[in-house]
Amino acid sequence: MIIGGGPGGYEAALVGAQLGAEVTVVDCDGLGGASVLTDCVPSKTLIATAEVMTTFDSSYEELGIIVADDTPHVEQAARVVGVDLGKVNRRVKRLALAQSHDITASVTRAGARVMRGRGRLDGLQAADGSRQVVVTAADGTEERLTADAVLIATGGHPREIPDAQPDGERILNWTQVYDLDELPEELIVVGSGVTGAEFAGAYQALGSRVTLVSSRDRVLPGEDPDAAAVLEDVFRRRGMNVMARSRAQSAKRVGDRVEVTLADGRVITGSHCLMAVGAIPNTAGMGLEEAGVRLKDSGHVLTDRVSRTSAPGVYAAGDVTGIFALASVAAMQGRIAMYHFLGDAVAPLNLKAVSANVFTDPEIATVGYSQADVDAGRIEARVVKLPLLRNPRAKMQGIRDGFVKIFCRPGTGIVVGGCVVAPRASELIHPISIAVDNNLTVEQIANAFTVYPSLSGSIAEVARQLHTRKLTGEG
């Protein structure tokens, strides 16, 4: 039995059904969960439109592209001058629903049963090892089911500040922005983590005047500091008002405006406000603690590396566990849980092999050990960072911001981590991810052929520099 249809839930369902298990997925919104319906897929679709705007605005002059100032004839192609946000958001929601339908079709085709409703555990494990799950349908009717094992994959929902309650019109959370028909003229984004930074960059590219309110001393406080510095510089250079060390205390509507009051008494105003202040796990009212499932103080489910909870026969996967809020990690946790329950060979979750990406412009991709790990002494590693300004392909494309950074062990040269800041860094991080996952050395990366010219050539160049330092004992 799987409660929740996010990546952890539907991937577990696919694995279980394909291996011959009788699988039921209980979900109230649609398979794919928040990742597909209100978070990852919608936001990255919106960002894809913003990328086109950014690419055009930031490079056409340097590349010698001439833009006419006058309005062309009706039959001629016009230059990019703005965005129809209503049309963009209709496309966003259409693609999200289509993806959800595709997932549902895949799961049912594999042989799993999909039930619409909300599931909760009922009591402790029975003497025969089974678990009772109560499913409540939208009309209030209940159905009691028996399961040999239960996977909790219920995800999370936007965290709210008591004095900044979203109204869905002017004060918004990250699930409500896709209902906007018109581009916000002045958008205040509260929160400078991944979600806040992504939306701030996207709306700035689409044409909004953006103020990013950060309670920390820099944007993306959880990311590589060099990468965060590059992004913040890009944001400011493009006209964004980045307010560091500024904690939002409240937000309220005043007519067609929004006033955000900061903890130090300052008040900033805009046409809209987006609250991006984190997420809360969907664990309330599910009977988890009564069933013996231990929760963290944050409300997240406590799990081990094979997705087991403290309650026998109960597993958990995805954002509800508080372990890397990434669809890829959720999916892996779900697959691991199903393999473990069915007695198949399984490798425990290895967080140091996880690659992640921040979909800003430029993107920030990371894998393995980080600069923070090196600085804190958690691992001894050599580090080389190479600016993209030196890369011939980057020069040809007018790319000025970004770098490639790789971490390797001093004695062996084994690659243990990396960070890429570049357009499509999400694609460039893959060879470093392969190196980390397979304990490859910088020498092996350096000796592999790369296309010339290419941005990936910088990865090989960093590896060559690290290999040289290993031989000479420098760094």
Coordinates of C-alpha atoms in Angstrom, one line a residue:
M1 CA 0.0 0.0 0.0
I2 CA 1.4 3.4 -1.0
I3 CA -0.1 6.6 0.5
G4 CA 0.8 9.5 -1.8
G5 CA 1.5 9.6 -5.5
G6 CA 4.6 11.8 -5.8
P7 CA 7.8 10.6 -7.3
G8 CA 8.6 8.3 -4.3
G9 CA 5.1 6.8 -4.5
Y10 CA 4.7 6.2 -8.2
E11 CA 8.2 4.9 -8.7
A12 CA 7.7 2.5 -5.9
A13 CA 4.4 1.4 -7.5
L14 CA 6.0 0.8 -10.8
V15 CA 8.8 -1.3 -9.3
G16 CA 6.4 -3.3 -7.1
A17 CA 3.9 -4.0 -9.9
Q18 CA 6.6 -5.0 -12.3
L19 CA 8.0 -7.4 -9.8
G20 CA 4.6 -9.0 -9.3
A21 CA 3.4 -7.5 -6.1
E22 CA -0.2 -6.4 -5.5
V23 CA 0.1 -2.6 -5.3
T24 CA -2.4 0.0 -4.4
V25 CA -1.6 3.8 -4.6
V26 CA -3.9 6.1 -2.6
D27 CA -3.7 9.7 -3.8
C28 CA -6.0 12.7 -3.5
D29 CA -4.7 15.1 -6.1
G30 CA -3.3 13.2 -9.1
L31 CA -0.2 11.0 -9.6
G32 CA 3.0 12.9 -9.7
G33 CA 2.1 14.8 -6.6
A34 CA 3.3 18.4 -6.0
S35 CA 6.5 17.7 -8.0
V36 CA 4.4 17.3 -11.2
L37 CA 1.3 19.4 -10.4
T38 CA 2.4 22.4 -8.4
D39 CA 6.2 22.4 -8.0
C40 CA 9.0 21.0 -10.2
V41 CA 7.3 20.5 -13.6
P42 CA 5.3 23.8 -13.5
S43 CA 8.2 25.9 -12.2
K44 CA 10.7 24.5 -14.7
T45 CA 8.2 25.0 -17.5
L46 CA 7.8 28.7 -16.5
I47 CA 11.6 29.0 -16.2
A48 CA 12.0 27.6 -19.7
T49 CA 10.1 30.6 -21.0
A50 CA 12.1 32.9 -18.9
E51 CA 15.3 31.4 -20.3
V52 CA 14.4 32.3 -23.8
M53 CA 13.8 35.9 -22.7
T54 CA 17.1 36.0 -20.8
T55 CA 19.1 34.6 -23.7
F56 CA 17.7 37.1 -26.1
D57 CA 18.1 40.1 -23.8
S58 CA 21.6 39.4 -22.6
S59 CA 23.4 38.3 -25.7
Y60 CA 21.9 39.8 -28.9
E61 CA 24.1 43.0 -28.8
E62 CA 27.3 41.1 -28.2
L63 CA 26.6 38.6 -30.9
G64 CA 25.9 41.3 -33.4
I65 CA 22.2 40.8 -33.7
I66 CA 20.4 43.9 -34.9
V67 CA 17.0 44.6 -33.3
A68 CA 14.5 46.9 -35.0
D69 CA 13.0 49.6 -32.8
D70 CA 9.9 50.1 -34.9
T71 CA 6.9 47.7 -35.0
P72 CA 7.2 45.4 -38.1
H73 CA 4.5 44.8 -40.6
V74 CA 1.7 42.4 -39.4
E75 CA 3.0 39.6 -41.6
Q76 CA 6.6 40.0 -40.4
A77 CA 8.1 38.3 -37.3
A78 CA 8.3 40.7 -34.4
R79 CA 11.1 40.8 -31.9
V80 CA 10.6 39.7 -28.3
V81 CA 9.0 42.6 -26.4
G82 CA 7.2 40.9 -23.6
V83 CA 5.3 37.9 -22.4
D84 CA 1.6 36.8 -22.2
L85 CA 1.7 35.4 -18.7
G86 CA -1.8 34.0 -19.0
K87 CA -0.9 32.0 -22.0
V88 CA 2.4 30.9 -20.3
N89 CA 0.5 29.7 -17.2
R90 CA -2.2 27.9 -19.3
R91 CA 0.6 26.0 -21.0
V92 CA 2.3 25.3 -17.6
K93 CA -0.9 23.8 -16.2
R94 CA -1.6 21.8 -19.4
L95 CA 1.8 20.2 -19.4
A96 CA 1.6 19.4 -15.7
L97 CA -1.8 17.7 -16.1
A98 CA -0.6 15.8 -19.1
Q99 CA 2.5 14.5 -17.2
S100 CA 0.2 13.4 -14.3
H101 CA -2.0 11.5 -16.7
D102 CA 1.0 9.9 -18.4
I103 CA 2.2 8.7 -15.0
T104 CA -1.2 7.4 -14.0
A105 CA -1.3 5.4 -17.3
S106 CA 2.1 4.0 -16.7
V107 CA 1.3 2.9 -13.2
T108 CA -2.1 1.3 -14.1
R109 CA -0.5 -0.3 -17.2
A110 CA 2.1 -1.9 -14.9
G111 CA -0.7 -3.5 -12.9
A112 CA -1.1 -1.2 -9.9
R113 CA -4.4 0.0 -8.5
V114 CA -4.9 3.8 -8.1
M115 CA -7.5 5.0 -5.6
R116 CA -8.6 8.6 -5.2
G117 CA -8.7 9.7 -1.5
R118 CA -6.7 10.4 1.6
G119 CA -5.0 7.5 3.4
R120 CA -4.1 7.1 7.0
L121 CA -2.7 4.4 9.2
D122 CA -5.0 2.9 11.8
G123 CA -3.3 1.5 14.9
L124 CA -0.2 -0.7 15.4
Q125 CA 1.0 -3.6 13.4
A126 CA -1.3 -6.7 13.7
A127 CA -0.1 -10.0 15.0
D128 CA 0.3 -11.4 11.4
G129 CA 2.5 -8.4 10.5
S130 CA -0.2 -6.6 8.4
R131 CA -1.2 -2.9 8.6
Q132 CA -4.6 -1.3 8.5
V133 CA -5.1 1.7 6.2
V134 CA -8.2 3.8 6.1
V135 CA -8.9 5.6 2.8
T136 CA -11.3 8.5 2.9
A137 CA -12.9 9.5 -0.5
A138 CA -13.8 13.0 -1.5
D139 CA -17.5 12.4 -0.5
G140 CA -16.4 11.3 3.0
T141 CA -17.0 7.6 2.6
E142 CA -14.3 5.4 4.1
E143 CA -12.8 2.1 3.1
R144 CA -10.5 0.0 5.3
L145 CA -7.7 -1.9 3.5
T146 CA -5.1 -4.4 4.8
A147 CA -1.5 -4.2 3.6
D148 CA 1.7 -6.2 4.2
A149 CA 3.7 -3.0 4.1
V150 CA 2.9 0.7 3.7
L151 CA 5.0 3.5 2.0
I152 CA 4.3 7.1 3.1
A153 CA 5.0 9.5 0.2
T154 CA 2.7 12.4 1.0
G155 CA 5.1 15.2 0.3
G156 CA 4.8 18.7 1.7
H157 CA 3.0 22.0 1.4
P158 CA 4.1 25.7 1.5
R159 CA 5.1 27.0 4.9
E160 CA 3.2 30.2 5.8
I161 CA 4.1 33.2 8.1
P162 CA 1.2 33.9 10.4
D163 CA 1.1 37.6 9.5
A164 CA 1.6 37.0 5.7
Q165 CA -1.2 34.7 4.7
P166 CA -1.5 34.2 1.0
D167 CA -4.8 35.3 -0.7
G168 CA -4.1 33.8 -4.1
E169 CA -4.3 37.2 -5.8
R170 CA -1.7 39.6 -4.5
I171 CA 0.0 37.6 -1.8
L172 CA 1.0 34.2 -3.2
N173 CA 2.7 30.9 -2.3
W174 CA 4.5 28.9 -4.9
T175 CA 1.4 26.8 -5.8
Q176 CA -0.7 29.9 -6.6
V177 CA 1.5 31.8 -9.1
Y178 CA 0.2 29.7 -12.1
D179 CA -3.3 31.3 -11.7
L180 CA -2.0 34.8 -12.6
D181 CA -3.2 36.1 -16.0
E182 CA -1.0 39.2 -15.9
L183 CA 2.7 39.7 -15.2
P184 CA 3.3 41.3 -11.8
E185 CA 4.6 44.8 -12.3
E186 CA 6.6 44.8 -9.0
L187 CA 7.2 41.4 -7.4
I188 CA 8.5 41.0 -3.9
V189 CA 9.9 37.5 -3.3
V190 CA 10.3 36.6 0.3
G191 CA 12.9 33.9 0.8
S192 CA 16.3 33.4 -1.0
G193 CA 16.5 29.7 -0.9
V194 CA 16.2 27.6 -4.1
T195 CA 12.5 28.3 -4.7
G196 CA 12.8 32.0 -4.0
A197 CA 15.9 32.4 -6.2
E198 CA 14.4 30.4 -9.1
F199 CA 11.2 32.4 -9.1
A200 CA 12.9 35.8 -8.6
G201 CA 15.2 35.1 -11.6
A202 CA 12.4 33.9 -13.7
Y203 CA 10.0 36.8 -13.1
Q204 CA 12.8 39.3 -13.6
A205 CA 13.6 37.7 -17.0
L206 CA 9.9 37.8 -17.9
G207 CA 9.8 41.6 -17.2
S208 CA 8.8 42.1 -13.6
R209 CA 10.7 44.5 -11.3
V210 CA 11.8 42.1 -8.6
T211 CA 12.9 42.7 -5.0
L212 CA 14.4 39.6 -3.3
V213 CA 14.2 39.6 0.5
S214 CA 16.8 37.4 2.2
S215 CA 17.1 36.9 5.9
R216 CA 20.6 35.6 5.4
D217 CA 23.7 37.5 4.3
R218 CA 23.5 36.1 0.7
V219 CA 21.2 34.4 -1.7
L220 CA 21.2 30.6 -1.7
P221 CA 22.8 30.2 1.7
G222 CA 22.8 26.4 1.4
E223 CA 24.7 26.3 -1.9
D224 CA 28.4 26.7 -2.8
P225 CA 29.4 30.2 -1.7
D226 CA 31.3 30.9 -4.9
A227 CA 28.2 29.9 -7.0
A228 CA 25.9 32.0 -4.8
A229 CA 28.2 35.0 -5.3
V230 CA 28.1 34.6 -9.0
L231 CA 24.3 34.4 -9.1
E232 CA 23.8 37.4 -6.7
D233 CA 26.1 39.5 -8.9
V234 CA 24.1 38.5 -12.0
F235 CA 20.8 39.3 -10.2
R236 CA 22.0 42.8 -9.2
R237 CA 23.6 43.5 -12.6
R238 CA 20.3 42.7 -14.3
G239 CA 18.5 45.2 -12.0
M240 CA 17.1 43.0 -9.2
N241 CA 16.9 44.6 -5.7
V242 CA 18.5 42.0 -3.5
M243 CA 18.0 42.8 0.2
A244 CA 20.3 40.8 2.4
R245 CA 19.9 40.3 6.2
S246 CA 16.3 41.5 5.9
R247 CA 13.8 39.2 7.6
A248 CA 10.1 39.7 6.5
Q249 CA 7.8 39.9 9.5
S250 CA 4.4 40.5 7.7
A251 CA 2.7 41.1 4.4
K252 CA -0.6 42.7 3.9
R253 CA -2.8 44.1 1.0
V254 CA -3.4 47.8 0.8
G255 CA -5.7 48.3 -2.1
D256 CA -4.0 47.0 -5.2
R257 CA -0.6 47.0 -3.5
V258 CA 1.2 44.8 -1.0
E259 CA 3.2 46.1 1.9
V260 CA 5.9 43.9 3.4
T261 CA 7.2 44.9 6.8
L262 CA 10.7 43.8 7.8
A263 CA 11.8 42.9 11.3
D264 CA 13.8 46.2 11.5
G265 CA 10.7 48.2 10.8
R266 CA 11.3 49.0 7.1
V267 CA 8.4 48.7 4.8
I268 CA 8.7 47.8 1.1
T269 CA 5.8 47.8 -1.4
G270 CA 5.0 46.0 -4.6
S271 CA 2.1 44.9 -6.8
H272 CA 2.5 41.3 -5.7
C273 CA 4.4 39.3 -3.1
L274 CA 5.5 35.7 -3.4
M275 CA 6.2 33.8 -0.1
A276 CA 8.9 31.2 -0.6
V277 CA 9.8 30.4 3.0
G278 CA 10.1 26.6 2.9
A279 CA 7.7 23.7 3.2
I280 CA 6.0 21.7 5.9
P281 CA 5.7 17.8 5.5
N282 CA 2.2 16.4 5.1
T283 CA 2.3 14.1 8.2
A284 CA -0.5 15.6 10.3
G285 CA -3.7 13.6 10.8
M286 CA -2.2 10.4 9.3
G287 CA -2.0 8.3 12.4
L288 CA 1.7 8.0 12.1
E289 CA 2.8 8.4 15.7
E290 CA -0.1 6.2 16.9
A291 CA 1.2 3.5 14.5
G292 CA 4.7 3.7 16.0
V293 CA 6.3 6.0 13.3
R294 CA 8.8 8.4 14.9
L295 CA 8.8 12.0 13.6
K296 CA 11.4 14.7 13.8
D297 CA 10.7 17.9 15.6
S298 CA 10.1 19.4 12.1
G299 CA 7.3 16.9 11.5
H300 CA 9.3 14.9 9.0
V301 CA 9.3 11.1 9.1
L302 CA 12.6 9.6 10.5
T303 CA 14.0 7.0 8.1
D304 CA 17.1 4.9 7.6
R305 CA 19.1 4.5 4.4
V306 CA 16.7 1.9 3.0
S307 CA 13.6 4.0 3.7
R308 CA 12.4 2.2 6.8
T309 CA 10.7 4.1 9.5
S310 CA 10.7 3.1 13.2
A311 CA 7.5 1.2 12.7
P312 CA 7.8 -2.4 11.3
G313 CA 6.4 -2.6 7.8
V314 CA 6.2 1.1 7.3
Y315 CA 8.5 3.0 4.9
A316 CA 8.7 6.6 3.8
A317 CA 10.0 8.5 0.8
G318 CA 10.3 12.0 -0.6
D319 CA 9.8 15.4 0.9
V320 CA 8.0 13.9 3.8
T321 CA 11.3 12.6 5.1
G322 CA 13.2 15.9 4.9
I323 CA 16.1 14.3 3.0
F324 CA 17.0 16.4 0.0
A325 CA 13.8 17.8 -1.5
L326 CA 14.5 16.5 -5.0
A327 CA 12.3 14.4 -7.2
S328 CA 15.3 12.2 -8.1
V329 CA 16.0 11.4 -4.4
A330 CA 12.3 10.8 -3.7
A331 CA 12.1 8.3 -6.6
M332 CA 15.2 6.5 -5.4
Q333 CA 13.9 6.3 -1.9
G334 CA 10.6 4.8 -3.2
R335 CA 12.4 2.2 -5.4
I336 CA 14.8 1.3 -2.5
A337 CA 11.8 0.8 -0.2
M338 CA 10.0 -1.5 -2.6
Y339 CA 13.1 -3.5 -3.4
H340 CA 13.9 -3.9 0.3
F341 CA 10.3 -5.0 1.2
L342 CA 10.2 -7.5 -1.6
G343 CA 13.6 -9.0 -0.5
D344 CA 15.5 -7.9 -3.5
A345 CA 19.2 -6.8 -3.3
V346 CA 19.3 -3.1 -2.6
A347 CA 22.1 -0.5 -2.2
P348 CA 21.4 1.9 0.7
L349 CA 20.7 5.6 -0.3
N350 CA 24.0 7.4 -0.9
L351 CA 23.5 11.1 -0.5
K352 CA 27.1 11.8 -1.6
A353 CA 26.2 10.6 -5.1
V354 CA 23.2 12.9 -5.5
S355 CA 23.4 15.5 -8.2
A356 CA 21.2 18.6 -7.7
N357 CA 20.5 21.7 -9.8
V358 CA 19.2 25.2 -9.1
F359 CA 17.3 26.4 -12.2
T360 CA 18.4 30.0 -12.2
D361 CA 20.2 31.7 -15.0
P362 CA 23.0 30.7 -14.8
E363 CA 22.1 27.3 -13.4
I364 CA 24.0 25.9 -10.4
A365 CA 24.6 22.2 -10.4
T366 CA 26.4 20.2 -7.6
V367 CA 27.3 16.6 -6.7
G368 CA 29.1 14.9 -3.9
Y369 CA 31.1 16.7 -1.3
S370 CA 30.9 20.5 -1.2
Q371 CA 33.1 23.5 -0.5
A372 CA 31.4 23.6 3.0
D373 CA 32.5 20.0 3.6
V374 CA 36.1 20.9 2.7
D375 CA 36.2 24.1 4.7
A376 CA 34.7 22.4 7.8
G377 CA 37.3 19.6 7.6
R378 CA 34.7 16.9 6.9
I379 CA 36.9 15.7 4.0
E380 CA 40.4 16.5 2.8
A381 CA 40.3 17.4 -0.8
R382 CA 42.2 19.4 -3.5
V383 CA 40.0 22.0 -5.3
V384 CA 40.4 23.7 -8.6
K385 CA 37.9 26.3 -10.0
L386 CA 38.1 27.4 -13.6
P387 CA 36.1 30.4 -14.8
L388 CA 34.0 29.9 -18.0
L389 CA 35.5 33.1 -19.3
R390 CA 38.5 31.1 -20.4
N391 CA 36.4 28.5 -22.3
P392 CA 36.5 29.1 -26.1
R393 CA 32.8 28.0 -26.6
A394 CA 31.7 30.3 -23.8
K395 CA 33.5 33.2 -25.5
M396 CA 31.7 32.3 -28.8
Q397 CA 28.3 32.2 -27.1
G398 CA 28.9 35.4 -25.1
I399 CA 28.8 33.6 -21.8
R400 CA 30.6 35.6 -19.1
D401 CA 29.4 34.2 -15.8
G402 CA 30.1 30.8 -14.3
F403 CA 32.8 28.3 -13.5
V404 CA 33.6 24.6 -13.1
K405 CA 34.9 23.4 -9.8
I406 CA 36.0 19.9 -8.9
F407 CA 37.1 18.3 -5.6
C408 CA 39.4 15.3 -5.5
R409 CA 41.3 13.3 -2.8
P410 CA 44.9 14.4 -2.4
G411 CA 46.6 11.0 -2.6
T412 CA 44.5 9.1 -5.1
G413 CA 43.0 11.9 -7.2
I414 CA 39.6 10.2 -6.9
V415 CA 36.8 12.7 -7.7
V416 CA 34.6 13.3 -4.6
G417 CA 32.5 16.3 -5.7
G418 CA 31.9 19.2 -8.1
C419 CA 30.1 22.4 -8.8
V420 CA 29.2 23.8 -12.2
V421 CA 27.8 27.3 -12.7
A422 CA 26.7 27.8 -16.3
P423 CA 23.9 27.7 -18.8
R424 CA 22.5 24.1 -18.7
A425 CA 24.7 23.2 -15.8
S426 CA 22.2 20.5 -15.1
E427 CA 23.6 18.7 -18.2
L428 CA 27.2 19.5 -17.6
I429 CA 27.2 18.0 -14.1
H430 CA 26.6 14.5 -15.4
P431 CA 30.2 13.5 -16.2
I432 CA 31.2 14.7 -12.7
S433 CA 28.3 12.7 -11.2
I434 CA 29.5 9.6 -13.1
A435 CA 33.1 10.1 -11.7
V436 CA 31.8 10.5 -8.1
D437 CA 29.5 7.5 -8.3
N438 CA 32.3 5.3 -9.9
N439 CA 35.3 6.5 -7.9
L440 CA 37.0 7.8 -11.1
T441 CA 40.2 9.8 -10.9
V442 CA 41.0 13.2 -12.3
E443 CA 43.5 11.5 -14.5
Q444 CA 40.8 9.4 -16.1
I445 CA 38.6 12.4 -16.7
A446 CA 41.6 14.4 -18.1
N447 CA 42.4 11.6 -20.5
A448 CA 38.9 11.3 -21.9
F449 CA 38.3 13.1 -25.2
T450 CA 36.1 16.1 -25.2
V451 CA 34.6 17.9 -28.2
Y452 CA 36.4 21.2 -29.2
P453 CA 35.0 23.7 -28.7
S454 CA 32.6 22.8 -25.9
L455 CA 31.7 23.9 -22.4
S456 CA 32.4 20.4 -21.2
G457 CA 36.0 21.0 -22.2
S458 CA 36.4 23.0 -19.0
I459 CA 35.6 19.9 -16.9
A460 CA 38.6 18.1 -18.6
E461 CA 40.8 21.2 -18.1
V462 CA 40.0 21.3 -14.3
A463 CA 40.8 17.6 -14.1
R464 CA 44.1 18.2 -15.8
Q465 CA 45.0 20.9 -13.4
L466 CA 44.1 18.7 -10.4
H467 CA 46.2 15.9 -11.9
T468 CA 49.1 18.2 -12.2
R469 CA 48.8 19.3 -8.6
K470 CA 48.6 15.7 -7.5
L471 CA 51.9 15.0 -9.3
T472 CA 53.7 18.1 -8.0
G473 CA 52.2 18.0 -4.5
E474 CA 50.7 21.6 -4.9
G475 CA 47.4 22.7 -3.4

